[in-house]
């Protein structure tokens, strides 16, 4: 048997959990998705980032077969969304931006209702519901109506409901919007445990930190297109890097420092210099040694390391007009 050869080639060509090619969607004359290409390996977390109205929910709706695309192709768990929507639905779980709980039902009843919809059978449904109640820390409130739940508990129950059918791919549309920091962290742990269990997670978020914390790969959606795609580190590397900003109290010191750091960018108006480079302790020590050697004292300094917020601002043109590449703090 050529089983080892088979498995090697299977890994090399393993079909992605989600893939799209030139996906398009318009509402009237408004183009929402203008050709989206994605390829998400199984067992990973993918984050789709974008400002309000960018088309994140629209993408999730197409991939979960709730709406049809106008053009292009999309496959989820090996099924084409257009030609095999039932296959897609059987393989996915979706948690919408707005929770799909029935407030009048208890947590347990919500889960059992879902099990019924999925035709799991009474015994299997009860078993699954109990497992999920325990796993999501809501077993002690299983008999309470969802209406009495806090935002964090609602999200947990909502995700538990998507897991009733044991999906391979889970779509989470803004899973932590409106949650307090503690509930957000709990949700992150949940997502991590899902992936550890082999599930592929497709999440949308407006929180850069969330993408940074959770996602193997991130795509930034803006103006109907993917304007950047990569790991958090790759995205951060695309924009101007770390720098130290040194400010001086008088013009003489400023000029002497400028001579000592000929490569630094000058901000004459504020008597400040922007020195590019890594902002680690050793680099900072070297920088201050060099200032000492030049006999200059900085009045104050700040260290700037690019984060995903910078990437987001730079790429989505939020808060900028003409220039596509915008840095929060720019010295000229
Ligand atoms: N059913 C619809 N009819 C008309 N326009 C729609 C419809 N659904 C969405 N849109 C428009 O499509 C665009 C993308 O909407 P979408 O909900 O996908 O954005 P989003 O990235 O999820 O935004 P948010 O961060 O606010 O959730 C918006 O301009 C929205 O107004
Ligand atoms: Mg949305």
Short mmCIF file of C-alpha atoms and ligand atoms in Angstrom, two decimals:
data_model
loop_
_atom_site.label_atom_id
_atom_site.label_comp_id
_atom_site.label_asym_id
_atom_site.label_seq_id
_atom_site.Cartn_x
_atom_site.Cartn_y
_atom_site.Cartn_z
CA UNK A 1 0.00 0.00 0.00
CA UNK A 2 1.13 3.49 -0.75
CA UNK A 3 -0.54 4.87 2.32
CA UNK A 4 2.41 6.94 3.51
CA UNK A 5 2.76 8.52 0.09
CA UNK A 6 -0.96 9.16 0.09
CA UNK A 7 -0.95 10.87 3.46
CA UNK A 8 2.01 13.04 2.51
CA UNK A 9 0.34 14.21 -0.64
CA UNK A 10 -2.90 14.69 1.27
CA UNK A 11 -1.17 17.05 3.66
CA UNK A 12 0.44 18.97 0.86
CA UNK A 13 -2.82 19.42 -0.98
CA UNK A 14 -5.09 19.40 2.09
CA UNK A 15 -8.16 21.31 1.07
CA UNK A 16 -8.65 24.49 3.02
CA UNK A 17 -11.56 24.79 5.45
CA UNK A 18 -12.72 27.93 3.67
CA UNK A 19 -11.71 29.27 0.30
CA UNK A 20 -13.12 31.98 -1.91
CA UNK A 21 -12.19 33.22 -5.36
CA UNK A 22 -13.26 36.61 -6.68
CA UNK A 23 -16.28 36.68 -4.39
CA UNK A 24 -18.65 39.56 -5.22
CA UNK A 25 -21.75 41.09 -3.73
CA UNK A 26 -23.61 44.33 -4.38
CA UNK A 27 -26.74 45.88 -2.93
CA UNK A 28 -28.28 48.06 -5.61
CA UNK A 29 -25.44 50.15 -6.98
CA UNK A 30 -23.41 49.72 -3.80
CA UNK A 31 -20.57 47.24 -4.23
CA UNK A 32 -20.00 45.58 -0.87
CA UNK A 33 -17.57 42.82 -1.87
CA UNK A 34 -15.47 43.61 -4.92
CA UNK A 35 -13.58 40.36 -5.48
CA UNK A 36 -12.51 38.61 -2.27
CA UNK A 37 -9.95 35.80 -2.31
CA UNK A 38 -9.42 33.82 0.87
CA UNK A 39 -7.78 30.53 1.75
CA UNK A 40 -8.10 29.37 5.35
CA UNK A 41 -6.33 26.16 6.39
CA UNK A 42 -8.30 23.72 8.53
CA UNK A 43 -7.70 23.91 12.26
CA UNK A 44 -6.73 27.58 12.29
CA UNK A 45 -8.28 30.83 13.45
CA UNK A 46 -8.85 33.42 10.78
CA UNK A 47 -9.87 36.99 11.61
CA UNK A 48 -11.60 39.27 9.16
CA UNK A 49 -11.04 42.83 10.29
CA UNK A 50 -12.69 45.90 8.95
CA UNK A 51 -14.47 49.11 9.88
CA UNK A 52 -18.25 49.38 10.17
CA UNK A 53 -19.95 48.58 6.90
CA UNK A 54 -16.86 46.97 5.36
CA UNK A 55 -18.74 43.80 4.48
CA UNK A 56 -17.70 41.42 7.26
CA UNK A 57 -21.20 40.24 8.09
CA UNK A 58 -21.99 40.01 4.37
CA UNK A 59 -18.99 37.69 3.91
CA UNK A 60 -20.10 35.50 6.80
CA UNK A 61 -23.65 35.41 5.43
CA UNK A 62 -22.42 34.24 2.02
CA UNK A 63 -20.09 31.62 3.50
CA UNK A 64 -22.84 30.30 5.75
CA UNK A 65 -25.31 30.19 2.80
CA UNK A 66 -27.69 32.76 4.31
CA UNK A 67 -27.39 34.92 1.22
CA UNK A 68 -26.07 34.26 -2.28
CA UNK A 69 -23.03 35.95 -3.80
CA UNK A 70 -23.40 37.78 -7.12
CA UNK A 71 -20.19 36.35 -8.49
CA UNK A 72 -17.12 34.31 -7.72
CA UNK A 73 -16.88 31.02 -5.86
CA UNK A 74 -16.73 29.94 -2.25
CA UNK A 75 -16.13 26.58 -0.65
CA UNK A 76 -16.62 25.68 3.01
CA UNK A 77 -15.50 22.32 4.41
CA UNK A 78 -15.20 21.03 0.86
CA UNK A 79 -18.70 22.08 -0.23
CA UNK A 80 -19.50 24.79 -2.72
CA UNK A 81 -21.86 27.35 -1.16
CA UNK A 82 -23.79 27.73 -4.42
CA UNK A 83 -24.12 24.11 -5.50
CA UNK A 84 -24.05 22.31 -2.14
CA UNK A 85 -25.55 24.65 0.46
CA UNK A 86 -26.93 21.73 2.50
CA UNK A 87 -23.44 20.24 2.68
CA UNK A 88 -22.08 23.55 3.92
CA UNK A 89 -24.85 23.92 6.52
CA UNK A 90 -24.22 20.44 7.88
CA UNK A 91 -20.56 21.28 8.44
CA UNK A 92 -20.77 24.72 10.05
CA UNK A 93 -21.93 26.59 13.10
CA UNK A 94 -22.75 30.27 12.98
CA UNK A 95 -22.99 32.78 15.78
CA UNK A 96 -24.39 35.98 14.45
CA UNK A 97 -23.57 39.52 15.39
CA UNK A 98 -26.92 39.57 17.20
CA UNK A 99 -27.57 36.58 19.44
CA UNK A 100 -30.07 34.03 18.21
CA UNK A 101 -31.28 32.98 21.64
CA UNK A 102 -34.89 32.67 22.57
CA UNK A 103 -35.17 34.82 25.69
CA UNK A 104 -38.30 33.05 26.89
CA UNK A 105 -36.57 29.67 26.97
CA UNK A 106 -34.06 28.50 29.55
CA UNK A 107 -30.45 27.86 28.58
CA UNK A 108 -31.13 24.14 28.47
CA UNK A 109 -34.29 24.56 26.41
CA UNK A 110 -32.42 26.71 23.89
CA UNK A 111 -29.86 23.94 23.46
CA UNK A 112 -32.51 21.23 23.23
CA UNK A 113 -34.39 23.25 20.63
CA UNK A 114 -31.24 23.41 18.57
CA UNK A 115 -30.70 19.67 19.00
CA UNK A 116 -34.29 19.15 17.79
CA UNK A 117 -33.72 21.34 14.75
CA UNK A 118 -30.67 19.24 13.96
CA UNK A 119 -32.72 16.07 14.53
CA UNK A 120 -30.23 14.66 17.01
CA UNK A 121 -32.78 12.50 18.78
CA UNK A 122 -33.97 12.99 22.35
CA UNK A 123 -31.31 11.08 24.21
CA UNK A 124 -28.40 12.35 22.12
CA UNK A 125 -29.78 15.90 22.35
CA UNK A 126 -29.94 15.80 26.16
CA UNK A 127 -26.44 14.40 26.39
CA UNK A 128 -25.05 17.04 24.07
CA UNK A 129 -26.89 19.86 25.88
CA UNK A 130 -25.57 18.72 29.25
CA UNK A 131 -21.99 18.49 27.94
CA UNK A 132 -22.17 21.98 26.50
CA UNK A 133 -23.78 23.52 29.59
CA UNK A 134 -20.90 22.18 31.64
CA UNK A 135 -18.22 23.08 29.15
CA UNK A 136 -19.41 26.69 28.98
CA UNK A 137 -19.88 27.11 32.72
CA UNK A 138 -23.63 27.64 32.54
CA UNK A 139 -24.81 24.31 34.02
CA UNK A 140 -25.82 25.96 37.29
CA UNK A 141 -28.12 28.38 35.46
CA UNK A 142 -29.39 25.80 32.96
CA UNK A 143 -32.95 26.19 34.21
CA UNK A 144 -32.96 29.99 34.07
CA UNK A 145 -34.43 31.90 31.18
CA UNK A 146 -31.93 33.38 28.74
CA UNK A 147 -33.56 36.77 29.38
CA UNK A 148 -31.91 36.81 32.82
CA UNK A 149 -28.39 36.24 31.44
CA UNK A 150 -25.60 38.80 31.32
CA UNK A 151 -24.02 39.69 27.99
CA UNK A 152 -21.10 37.33 28.56
CA UNK A 153 -23.37 34.43 29.52
CA UNK A 154 -25.53 35.05 26.45
CA UNK A 155 -22.48 34.86 24.19
CA UNK A 156 -21.39 31.63 25.82
CA UNK A 157 -24.83 30.11 25.41
CA UNK A 158 -24.92 31.38 21.84
CA UNK A 159 -21.63 29.64 21.02
CA UNK A 160 -22.75 26.52 22.86
CA UNK A 161 -25.76 26.46 20.53
CA UNK A 162 -23.56 26.59 17.45
CA UNK A 163 -21.66 23.58 18.80
CA UNK A 164 -24.68 21.31 19.23
CA UNK A 165 -24.21 19.99 15.71
CA UNK A 166 -20.47 19.35 16.19
CA UNK A 167 -19.43 21.65 13.32
CA UNK A 168 -16.08 21.59 11.51
CA UNK A 169 -16.07 25.30 10.76
CA UNK A 170 -17.45 27.97 13.08
CA UNK A 171 -18.28 31.50 12.08
CA UNK A 172 -18.26 34.03 14.89
CA UNK A 173 -19.42 37.45 13.84
CA UNK A 174 -18.03 39.95 16.34
CA UNK A 175 -18.11 37.46 19.21
CA UNK A 176 -16.95 39.90 21.88
CA UNK A 177 -18.48 43.21 20.87
CA UNK A 178 -19.99 44.79 23.96
CA UNK A 179 -18.38 42.37 26.42
CA UNK A 180 -16.35 43.55 29.39
CA UNK A 181 -12.63 42.69 29.39
CA UNK A 182 -13.06 39.65 31.61
CA UNK A 183 -15.85 38.14 29.51
CA UNK A 184 -13.82 38.91 26.41
CA UNK A 185 -10.91 36.90 27.78
CA UNK A 186 -13.21 34.03 28.66
CA UNK A 187 -14.45 34.09 25.07
CA UNK A 188 -10.87 34.03 23.78
CA UNK A 189 -10.21 30.94 25.91
CA UNK A 190 -13.30 29.35 24.41
CA UNK A 191 -12.12 30.04 20.88
CA UNK A 192 -8.68 28.64 21.68
CA UNK A 193 -10.20 25.46 23.08
CA UNK A 194 -12.35 25.06 19.97
CA UNK A 195 -9.30 25.23 17.76
CA UNK A 196 -7.39 22.85 20.00
CA UNK A 197 -10.25 20.46 19.33
CA UNK A 198 -9.59 20.68 15.59
CA UNK A 199 -12.30 23.17 14.60
CA UNK A 200 -11.61 25.99 12.16
CA UNK A 201 -12.75 29.40 13.40
CA UNK A 202 -13.63 32.28 11.11
CA UNK A 203 -14.21 35.37 13.18
CA UNK A 204 -14.92 38.97 12.42
CA UNK A 205 -13.90 41.69 14.77
CA UNK A 206 -13.28 45.37 15.06
CA UNK A 207 -10.85 44.77 17.90
CA UNK A 208 -7.29 44.64 16.71
CA UNK A 209 -6.13 43.17 19.98
CA UNK A 210 -8.58 40.33 19.52
CA UNK A 211 -7.18 39.47 16.11
CA UNK A 212 -3.66 39.78 17.50
CA UNK A 213 -4.48 37.44 20.40
CA UNK A 214 -6.41 34.80 18.54
CA UNK A 215 -5.82 34.69 14.85
CA UNK A 216 -3.28 32.65 12.94
CA UNK A 217 -3.97 34.88 9.97
CA UNK A 218 -5.73 38.19 9.59
CA UNK A 219 -7.26 39.86 6.57
CA UNK A 220 -8.24 43.51 6.51
CA UNK A 221 -11.35 44.27 4.50
CA UNK A 222 -11.88 47.80 3.27
CA UNK A 223 -13.61 49.31 0.29
CA UNK A 224 -14.84 45.89 -0.81
CA UNK A 225 -11.37 44.40 -1.05
CA UNK A 226 -8.82 42.61 1.09
CA UNK A 227 -6.26 45.37 1.54
CA UNK A 228 -3.83 43.28 3.62
CA UNK A 229 -3.48 39.67 4.67
CA UNK A 230 -0.99 37.88 6.86
CA UNK A 231 -0.02 37.08 10.42
CA UNK A 232 -0.24 39.90 12.96
CA UNK A 233 3.54 40.26 12.78
CA UNK A 234 3.54 40.39 8.99
CA UNK A 235 0.93 43.11 9.03
CA UNK A 236 2.80 45.12 11.64
CA UNK A 237 5.96 44.82 9.55
CA UNK A 238 4.20 46.54 6.66
CA UNK A 239 4.08 49.89 8.37
CA UNK A 240 6.81 52.18 9.65
CA UNK A 241 8.49 50.52 12.58
CA UNK A 242 9.43 51.28 16.15
CA UNK A 243 10.90 54.63 17.01
CA UNK A 244 11.80 56.76 19.97
CA UNK A 245 10.66 60.35 20.14
CA UNK A 246 12.98 62.68 22.04
CA UNK A 247 11.92 66.16 22.99
CA UNK A 248 14.22 68.97 24.13
CA UNK A 249 13.67 72.10 26.14
CA UNK A 250 15.89 74.46 24.20
CA UNK A 251 16.98 74.89 20.66
CA UNK A 252 20.72 74.45 21.34
CA UNK A 253 20.18 71.04 22.89
CA UNK A 254 17.86 70.13 20.08
CA UNK A 255 20.47 71.09 17.47
CA UNK A 256 23.27 69.23 19.25
CA UNK A 257 21.09 66.13 19.50
CA UNK A 258 20.20 66.45 15.83
CA UNK A 259 23.92 66.48 15.02
CA UNK A 260 24.46 63.40 17.20
CA UNK A 261 21.62 61.59 15.39
CA UNK A 262 21.98 62.67 11.78
CA UNK A 263 19.54 60.00 10.61
CA UNK A 264 16.71 61.17 12.87
CA UNK A 265 13.61 62.93 11.56
CA UNK A 266 13.29 66.50 12.86
CA UNK A 267 10.20 68.14 14.26
CA UNK A 268 11.56 71.70 14.53
CA UNK A 269 8.34 73.16 15.81
CA UNK A 270 8.27 70.91 18.87
CA UNK A 271 12.05 70.56 19.25
CA UNK A 272 11.64 66.82 18.90
CA UNK A 273 13.55 64.09 17.11
CA UNK A 274 12.24 60.79 15.93
CA UNK A 275 14.91 58.11 16.04
CA UNK A 276 14.02 54.96 14.17
CA UNK A 277 14.97 51.56 15.49
CA UNK A 278 14.20 48.89 17.94
CA UNK A 279 12.88 50.07 21.28
CA UNK A 280 14.33 47.36 23.52
CA UNK A 281 16.19 48.15 26.75
CA UNK A 282 19.65 47.76 25.20
CA UNK A 283 18.82 50.00 22.27
CA UNK A 284 17.41 52.63 24.62
CA UNK A 285 20.51 52.48 26.82
CA UNK A 286 22.72 52.94 23.76
CA UNK A 287 20.59 55.86 22.66
CA UNK A 288 20.92 57.63 26.00
CA UNK A 289 24.66 56.92 26.13
CA UNK A 290 24.94 58.64 22.80
CA UNK A 291 22.98 61.64 24.07
CA UNK A 292 25.25 61.79 27.16
CA UNK A 293 28.33 61.67 24.96
CA UNK A 294 26.97 64.64 23.04
CA UNK A 295 26.34 66.41 26.36
CA UNK A 296 22.59 66.69 25.79
CA UNK A 297 19.66 65.93 28.02
CA UNK A 298 16.25 65.14 26.62
CA UNK A 299 13.31 66.78 28.39
CA UNK A 300 11.22 63.71 27.75
CA UNK A 301 10.97 60.74 25.50
CA UNK A 302 8.35 58.27 24.33
CA UNK A 303 8.68 54.89 22.74
CA UNK A 304 6.42 54.01 19.86
CA UNK A 305 5.95 50.41 18.72
CA UNK A 306 3.54 49.81 15.88
CA UNK A 307 0.54 47.74 16.83
CA UNK A 308 -2.39 46.48 14.85
CA UNK A 309 -4.17 49.78 15.46
CA UNK A 310 -1.49 51.46 13.39
CA UNK A 311 -1.93 48.84 10.70
CA UNK A 312 -5.67 49.32 10.71
CA UNK A 313 -5.40 53.09 10.50
CA UNK A 314 -2.76 52.90 7.82
CA UNK A 315 -4.62 50.41 5.68
CA UNK A 316 -8.24 51.35 6.01
CA UNK A 317 -7.70 55.07 5.62
CA UNK A 318 -9.68 55.72 8.78
CA UNK A 319 -9.02 59.28 9.81
CA UNK A 320 -6.98 60.03 6.71
CA UNK A 321 -7.95 61.54 3.44
CA UNK A 322 -5.38 61.65 0.69
CA UNK A 323 -2.50 59.62 1.99
CA UNK A 324 -3.10 55.88 2.25
CA UNK A 325 -0.26 55.28 4.65
CA UNK A 326 -0.87 57.13 7.84
CA UNK A 327 1.04 56.82 11.08
CA UNK A 328 -0.47 57.91 14.38
CA UNK A 329 2.49 60.07 15.21
CA UNK A 330 4.45 61.49 12.32
CA UNK A 331 7.35 63.87 12.55
CA UNK A 332 8.38 65.73 9.45
N1 LIG B 1 -29.77 43.58 3.09
C1 LIG B 1 -29.08 44.68 2.74
N2 LIG B 1 -29.59 45.58 1.88
C2 LIG B 1 -28.88 46.67 1.51
N3 LIG B 1 -27.64 46.95 1.94
C3 LIG B 1 -27.08 46.09 2.81
C4 LIG B 1 -27.75 44.90 3.25
N4 LIG B 1 -26.93 44.24 4.10
C5 LIG B 1 -25.81 44.98 4.19
N5 LIG B 1 -25.89 46.08 3.41
C6 LIG B 1 -24.82 47.09 3.24
O1 LIG B 1 -23.64 46.42 2.92
C7 LIG B 1 -22.51 47.04 3.56
C8 LIG B 1 -21.75 46.02 4.36
O2 LIG B 1 -22.54 45.63 5.46
P1 LIG B 1 -22.03 44.55 6.52
O3 LIG B 1 -23.11 44.37 7.49
O4 LIG B 1 -21.54 43.34 5.80
O5 LIG B 1 -20.80 45.31 7.18
P2 LIG B 1 -19.94 44.90 8.46
O6 LIG B 1 -18.51 44.92 8.06
O7 LIG B 1 -20.46 43.64 9.05
O8 LIG B 1 -20.22 46.11 9.43
P3 LIG B 1 -20.33 46.15 11.05
O9 LIG B 1 -18.93 46.26 11.56
O10 LIG B 1 -21.09 47.40 11.32
O11 LIG B 1 -21.05 44.93 11.50
C9 LIG B 1 -23.08 48.18 4.37
O12 LIG B 1 -22.94 49.36 3.63
C10 LIG B 1 -24.53 47.82 4.53
O13 LIG B 1 -25.31 48.97 4.66
MG1 LIG B 2 -21.28 43.12 10.85
#
